[in-house]
Short mmCIF file of C-alpha atoms in Angstrom, two decimals:
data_model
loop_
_atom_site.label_atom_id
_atom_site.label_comp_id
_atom_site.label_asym_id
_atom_site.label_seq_id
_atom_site.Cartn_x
_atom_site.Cartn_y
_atom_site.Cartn_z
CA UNK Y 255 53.77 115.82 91.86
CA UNK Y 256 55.96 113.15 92.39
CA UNK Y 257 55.17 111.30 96.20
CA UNK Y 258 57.84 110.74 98.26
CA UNK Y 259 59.82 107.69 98.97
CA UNK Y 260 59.87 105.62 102.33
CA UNK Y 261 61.92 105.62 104.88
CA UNK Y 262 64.33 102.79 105.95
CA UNK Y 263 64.63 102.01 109.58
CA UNK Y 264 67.38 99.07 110.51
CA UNK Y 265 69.13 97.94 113.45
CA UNK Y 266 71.20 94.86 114.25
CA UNK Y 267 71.34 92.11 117.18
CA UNK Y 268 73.55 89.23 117.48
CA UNK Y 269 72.51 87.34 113.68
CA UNK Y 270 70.09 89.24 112.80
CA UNK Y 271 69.11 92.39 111.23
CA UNK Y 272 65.86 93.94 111.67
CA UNK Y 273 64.37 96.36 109.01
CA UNK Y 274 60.55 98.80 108.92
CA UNK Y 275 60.05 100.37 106.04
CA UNK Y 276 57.72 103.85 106.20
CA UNK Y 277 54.33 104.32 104.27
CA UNK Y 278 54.43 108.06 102.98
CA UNK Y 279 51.74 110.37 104.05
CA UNK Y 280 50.30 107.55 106.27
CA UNK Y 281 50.75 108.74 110.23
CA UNK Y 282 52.33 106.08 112.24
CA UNK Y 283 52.04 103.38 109.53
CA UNK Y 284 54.29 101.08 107.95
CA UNK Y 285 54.60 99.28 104.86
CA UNK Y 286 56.83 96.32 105.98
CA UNK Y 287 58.66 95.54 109.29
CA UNK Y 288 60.70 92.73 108.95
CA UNK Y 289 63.79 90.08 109.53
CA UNK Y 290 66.89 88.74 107.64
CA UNK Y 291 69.08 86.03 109.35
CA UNK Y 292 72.92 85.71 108.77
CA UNK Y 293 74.80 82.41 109.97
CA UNK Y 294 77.19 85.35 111.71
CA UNK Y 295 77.59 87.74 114.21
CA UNK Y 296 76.46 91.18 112.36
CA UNK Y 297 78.02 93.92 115.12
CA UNK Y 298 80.95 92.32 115.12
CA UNK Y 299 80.97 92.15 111.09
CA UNK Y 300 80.12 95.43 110.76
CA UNK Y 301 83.08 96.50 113.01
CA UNK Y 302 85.85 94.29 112.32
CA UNK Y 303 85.69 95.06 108.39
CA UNK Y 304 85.48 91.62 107.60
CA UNK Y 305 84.61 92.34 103.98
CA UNK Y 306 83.27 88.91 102.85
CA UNK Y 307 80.21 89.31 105.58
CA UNK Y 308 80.10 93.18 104.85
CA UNK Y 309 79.37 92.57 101.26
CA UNK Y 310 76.37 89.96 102.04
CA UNK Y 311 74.80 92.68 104.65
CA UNK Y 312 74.95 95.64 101.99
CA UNK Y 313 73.78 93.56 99.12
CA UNK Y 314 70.59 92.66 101.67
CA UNK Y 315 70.47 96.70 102.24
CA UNK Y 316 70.58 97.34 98.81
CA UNK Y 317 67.98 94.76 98.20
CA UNK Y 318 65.41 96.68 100.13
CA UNK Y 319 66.35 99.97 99.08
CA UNK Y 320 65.65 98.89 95.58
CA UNK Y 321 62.08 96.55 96.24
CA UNK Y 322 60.95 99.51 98.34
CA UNK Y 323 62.59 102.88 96.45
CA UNK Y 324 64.37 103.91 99.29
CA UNK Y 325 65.98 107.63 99.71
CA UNK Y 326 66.39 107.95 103.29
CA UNK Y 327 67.88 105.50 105.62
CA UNK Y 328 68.36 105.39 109.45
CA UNK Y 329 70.76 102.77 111.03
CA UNK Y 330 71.23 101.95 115.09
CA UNK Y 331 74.66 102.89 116.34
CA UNK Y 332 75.98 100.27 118.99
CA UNK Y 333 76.44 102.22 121.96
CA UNK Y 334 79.50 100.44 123.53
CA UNK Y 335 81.40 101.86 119.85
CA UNK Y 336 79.97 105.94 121.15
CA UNK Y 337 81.44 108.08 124.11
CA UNK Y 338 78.33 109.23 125.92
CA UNK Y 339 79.07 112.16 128.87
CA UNK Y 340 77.70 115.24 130.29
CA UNK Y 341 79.07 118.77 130.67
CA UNK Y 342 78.78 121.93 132.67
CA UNK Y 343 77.35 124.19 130.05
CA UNK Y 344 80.32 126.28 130.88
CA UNK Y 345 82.38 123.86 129.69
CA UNK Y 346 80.55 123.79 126.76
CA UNK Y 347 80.37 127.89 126.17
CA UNK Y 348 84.17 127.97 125.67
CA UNK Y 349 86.00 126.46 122.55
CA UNK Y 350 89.28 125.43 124.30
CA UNK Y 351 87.60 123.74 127.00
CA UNK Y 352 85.62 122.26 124.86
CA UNK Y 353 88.31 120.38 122.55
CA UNK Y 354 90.51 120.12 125.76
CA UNK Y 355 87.76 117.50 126.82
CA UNK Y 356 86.97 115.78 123.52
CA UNK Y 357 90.99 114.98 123.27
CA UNK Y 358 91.26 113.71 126.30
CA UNK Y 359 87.73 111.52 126.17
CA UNK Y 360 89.07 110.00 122.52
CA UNK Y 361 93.07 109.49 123.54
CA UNK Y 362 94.80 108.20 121.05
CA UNK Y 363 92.08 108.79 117.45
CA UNK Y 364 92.95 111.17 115.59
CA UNK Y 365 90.87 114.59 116.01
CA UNK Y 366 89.73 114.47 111.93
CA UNK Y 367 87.78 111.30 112.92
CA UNK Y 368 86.19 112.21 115.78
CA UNK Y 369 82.83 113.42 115.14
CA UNK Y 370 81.07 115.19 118.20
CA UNK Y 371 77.44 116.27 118.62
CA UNK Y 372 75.58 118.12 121.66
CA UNK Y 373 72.57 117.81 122.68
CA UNK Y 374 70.04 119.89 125.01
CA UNK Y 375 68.76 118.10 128.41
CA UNK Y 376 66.29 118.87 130.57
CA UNK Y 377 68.62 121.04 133.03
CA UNK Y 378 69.45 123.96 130.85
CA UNK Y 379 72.59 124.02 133.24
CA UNK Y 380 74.86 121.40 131.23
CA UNK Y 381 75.08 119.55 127.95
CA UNK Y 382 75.39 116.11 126.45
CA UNK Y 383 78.28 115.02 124.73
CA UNK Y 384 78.06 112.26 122.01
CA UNK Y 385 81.14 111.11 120.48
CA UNK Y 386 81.71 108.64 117.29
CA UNK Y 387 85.05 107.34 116.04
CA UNK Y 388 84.06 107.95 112.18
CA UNK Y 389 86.42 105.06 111.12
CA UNK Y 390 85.18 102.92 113.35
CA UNK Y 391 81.12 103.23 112.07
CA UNK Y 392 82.36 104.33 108.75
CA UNK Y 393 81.20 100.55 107.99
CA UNK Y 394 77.13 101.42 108.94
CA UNK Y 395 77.36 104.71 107.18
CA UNK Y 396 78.34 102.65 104.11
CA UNK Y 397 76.09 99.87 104.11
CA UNK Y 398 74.09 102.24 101.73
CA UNK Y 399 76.18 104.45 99.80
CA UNK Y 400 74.20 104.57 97.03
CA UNK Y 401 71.13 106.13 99.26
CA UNK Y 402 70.45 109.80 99.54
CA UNK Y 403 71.18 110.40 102.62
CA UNK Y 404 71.76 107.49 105.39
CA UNK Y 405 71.72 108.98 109.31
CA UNK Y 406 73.56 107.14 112.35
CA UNK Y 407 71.39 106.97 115.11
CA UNK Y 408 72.45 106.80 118.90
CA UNK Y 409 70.29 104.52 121.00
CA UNK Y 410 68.91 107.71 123.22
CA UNK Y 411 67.79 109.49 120.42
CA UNK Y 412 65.02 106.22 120.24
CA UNK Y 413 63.59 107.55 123.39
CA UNK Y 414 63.09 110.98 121.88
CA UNK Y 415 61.77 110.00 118.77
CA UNK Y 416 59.08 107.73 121.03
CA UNK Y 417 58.12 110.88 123.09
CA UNK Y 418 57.66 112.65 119.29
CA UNK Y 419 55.62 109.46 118.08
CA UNK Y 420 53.77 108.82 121.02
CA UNK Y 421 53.16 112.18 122.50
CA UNK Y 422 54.16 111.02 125.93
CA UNK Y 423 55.53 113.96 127.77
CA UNK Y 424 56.09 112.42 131.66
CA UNK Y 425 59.02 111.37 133.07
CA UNK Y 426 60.23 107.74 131.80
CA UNK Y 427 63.04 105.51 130.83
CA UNK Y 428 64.00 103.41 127.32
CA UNK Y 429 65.94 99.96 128.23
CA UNK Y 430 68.00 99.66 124.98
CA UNK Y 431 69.12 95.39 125.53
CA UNK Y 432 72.47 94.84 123.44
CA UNK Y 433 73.96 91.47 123.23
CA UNK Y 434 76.77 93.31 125.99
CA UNK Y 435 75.06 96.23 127.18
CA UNK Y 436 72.26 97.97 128.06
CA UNK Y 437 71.41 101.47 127.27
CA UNK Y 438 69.88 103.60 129.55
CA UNK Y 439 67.99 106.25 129.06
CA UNK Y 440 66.14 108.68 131.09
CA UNK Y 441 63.47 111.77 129.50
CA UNK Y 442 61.32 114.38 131.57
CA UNK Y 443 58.68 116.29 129.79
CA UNK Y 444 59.94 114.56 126.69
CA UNK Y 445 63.26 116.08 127.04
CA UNK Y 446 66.48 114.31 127.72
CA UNK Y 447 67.65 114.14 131.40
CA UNK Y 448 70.47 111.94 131.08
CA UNK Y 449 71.72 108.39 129.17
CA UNK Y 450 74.22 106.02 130.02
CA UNK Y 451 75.49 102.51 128.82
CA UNK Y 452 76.61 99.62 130.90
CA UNK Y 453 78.75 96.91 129.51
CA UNK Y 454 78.31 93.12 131.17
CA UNK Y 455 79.77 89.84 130.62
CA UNK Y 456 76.91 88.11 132.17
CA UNK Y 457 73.62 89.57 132.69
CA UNK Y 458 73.55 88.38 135.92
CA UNK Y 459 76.53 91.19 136.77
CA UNK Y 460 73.53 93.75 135.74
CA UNK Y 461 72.26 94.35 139.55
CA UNK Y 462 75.89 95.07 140.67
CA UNK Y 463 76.98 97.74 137.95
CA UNK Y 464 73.17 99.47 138.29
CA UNK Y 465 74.22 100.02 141.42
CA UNK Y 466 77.36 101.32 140.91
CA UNK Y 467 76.17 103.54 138.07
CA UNK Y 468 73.54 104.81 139.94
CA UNK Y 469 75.68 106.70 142.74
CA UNK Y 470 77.23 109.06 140.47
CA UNK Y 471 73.91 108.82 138.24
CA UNK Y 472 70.84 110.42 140.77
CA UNK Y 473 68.72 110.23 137.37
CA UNK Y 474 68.84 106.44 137.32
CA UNK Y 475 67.04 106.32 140.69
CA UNK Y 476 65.11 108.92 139.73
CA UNK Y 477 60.75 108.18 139.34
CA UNK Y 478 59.97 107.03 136.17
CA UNK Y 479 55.96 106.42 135.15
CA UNK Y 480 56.76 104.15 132.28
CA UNK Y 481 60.22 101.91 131.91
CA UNK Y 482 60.18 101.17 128.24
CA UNK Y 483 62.60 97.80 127.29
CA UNK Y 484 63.21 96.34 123.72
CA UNK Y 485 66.33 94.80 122.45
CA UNK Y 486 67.48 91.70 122.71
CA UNK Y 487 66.72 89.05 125.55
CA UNK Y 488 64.62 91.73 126.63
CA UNK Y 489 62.49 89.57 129.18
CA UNK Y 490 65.73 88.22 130.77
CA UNK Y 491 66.83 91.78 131.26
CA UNK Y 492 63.28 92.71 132.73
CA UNK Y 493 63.51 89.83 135.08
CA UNK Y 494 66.75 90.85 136.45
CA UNK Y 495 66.74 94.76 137.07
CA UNK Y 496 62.86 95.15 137.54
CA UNK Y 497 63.68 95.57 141.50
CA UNK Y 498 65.29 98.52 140.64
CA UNK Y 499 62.71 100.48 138.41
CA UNK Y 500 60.35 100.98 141.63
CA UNK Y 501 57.54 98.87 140.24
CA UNK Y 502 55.19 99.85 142.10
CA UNK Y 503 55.11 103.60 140.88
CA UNK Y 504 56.32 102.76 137.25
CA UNK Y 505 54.83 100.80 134.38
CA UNK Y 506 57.24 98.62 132.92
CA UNK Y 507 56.52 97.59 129.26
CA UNK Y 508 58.30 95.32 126.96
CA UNK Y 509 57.70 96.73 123.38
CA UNK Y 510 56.86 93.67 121.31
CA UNK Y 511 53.47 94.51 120.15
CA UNK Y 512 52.22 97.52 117.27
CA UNK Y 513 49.54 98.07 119.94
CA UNK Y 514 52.84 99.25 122.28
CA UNK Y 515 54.17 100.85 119.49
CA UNK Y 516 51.21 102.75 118.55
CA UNK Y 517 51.86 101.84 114.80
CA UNK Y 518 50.20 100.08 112.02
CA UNK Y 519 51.34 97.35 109.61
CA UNK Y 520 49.87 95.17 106.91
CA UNK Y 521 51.17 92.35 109.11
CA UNK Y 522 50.10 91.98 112.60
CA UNK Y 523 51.87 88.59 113.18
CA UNK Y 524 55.58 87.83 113.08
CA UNK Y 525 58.10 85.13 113.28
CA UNK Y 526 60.75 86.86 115.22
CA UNK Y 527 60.32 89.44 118.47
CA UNK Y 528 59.08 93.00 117.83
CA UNK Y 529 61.30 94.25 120.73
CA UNK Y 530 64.19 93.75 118.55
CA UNK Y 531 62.51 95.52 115.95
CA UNK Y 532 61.30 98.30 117.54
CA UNK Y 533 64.45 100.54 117.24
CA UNK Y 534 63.63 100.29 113.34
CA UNK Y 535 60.07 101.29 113.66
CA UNK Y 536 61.05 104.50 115.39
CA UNK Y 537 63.58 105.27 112.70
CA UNK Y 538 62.17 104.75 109.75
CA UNK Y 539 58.74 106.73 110.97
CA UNK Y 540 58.60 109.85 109.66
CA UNK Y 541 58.87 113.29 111.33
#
């Protein structure tokens, strides 16, 4: 019987792209989690179709596909490109409605390249709404064309692929850090309760547009056992919204350590921050 080929988790911050490939049939285990730096900005590479830069991040995809025998690869959407919202589920029941709302969310795109998905949350009572401009990610989707099958993953679905991994079943909250965003997520009983995105020009502007997210968000204010942040200038981002993660009843952790994680690795010492990479751990585990 033939065994089956890893997985290939990779996600993208700023200069640098962060890869973990999977060990088959080994729980929670990976063969390699690593780094590759580019002397340019990656999102914006991947967005802007500047081909010259495109071609030097898919020959490095390729690269691994081939040294590891890759069939399966998972890539990090950038939230601020996605239309996140939530729904009445009797919005949601009825087509018309339905398409009524998508049109008028994505103004402008053409309906063949908008791609929508719904997902469940905790309150059976409404739905959430996640919406991709196809030509705008067509660009991740192709890094690796020549793969099986290559998945674009929103930054909430990291959350419930933790609460999968990890077993944790509580209430708590992922911290996705983006060079210009965060992404907030919130889970109860490891189901979704609600995700949202804020866009900054300063980090500093954080505390402001928290607060202003959180009055028409009552799930951001919400108790939350664990706080879970990665990404990017992680620490900074800890340092400025911890006041308003109630401290005192949650545990805020900064996922740069396999210990976090709960994972294994050959490694267990790296030259570049495991918060970044922790997106890619979660997608190239297996399920």
């Amino acid at each position: 019987m033939t065994p089956p080929n890893p997985s290939l988790g990779l996600c993208f911050f700023d200069n640098q792209l962060f890869y973990a490939v999977s060990k088959p049939k080994k729980q929670a285990t990976l063969a390699r989690i690593g780094s590759v730096d580019f002397n340019f900005d990656l999102p914006g590479a991947l967005l802007e179709g500047d081909q010259h830069n495109f071609r030097g991040i898919k020959n490095t995809v390729v690269r691994l596909k081939e040294e590891f025998g890759i069939n399966h690869i998972r890539v990090l959407s950038f939230p601020t490109q996605e239309c996140w919202t939530t729904f009445p589920k009797v919005v949601y029941d009825k087509p018309d409605e339905r398409e009524d709302h998508i049109n008028i969310l994505m103004q402008g795109i053409d309906r063949s390249q908008i791609e929508p998905t719904w997902y469940n949350l905790s309150n059976q009572k409404f739905k959430f709404l996640l919406l991709r401009n196809r030509e705008k990610l067509g660009g991740l989707q192709k890094l690796a064309s020549s793969a099986s099958t290559t998945d674009l993953i929103s930054d909430f679905e990291i959350g419930s692929r933790w609460s999968r991994h990890s077993e944790v079943k509580g209430s708590y909250m992922t911290i996705g850090c983006f060079h210009n965003a965060i992404a907030v997520s919130s889970f109860v009983l490891g189901k979704l309760r609600g995700a949202t995105y804020l866009k900054f020009d300063e980090p500093e502007d954080l505390p402001y547009l928290w607060l202003q997210n959180a009055r028409q968000l009552n799930w951001m204010t919400g108790l939350h056992e664990q706080v879970y942040v990665y990404g990017v200038k992680a620490f900074r981002i800890i340092d400025i919204l911890q006041p308003f993660w109630d401290d005192e009843a949650s545990e805020i952790i900064k996922m740069d350590s396999l210990q976090k994680m709960k994972v294994e690795a050959e490694e267990t010492s790296y030259g570049f921050s495991l918060a970044c990479a922790f997106p890619a751990i979660m997608l190239a585990l297996e399920e």
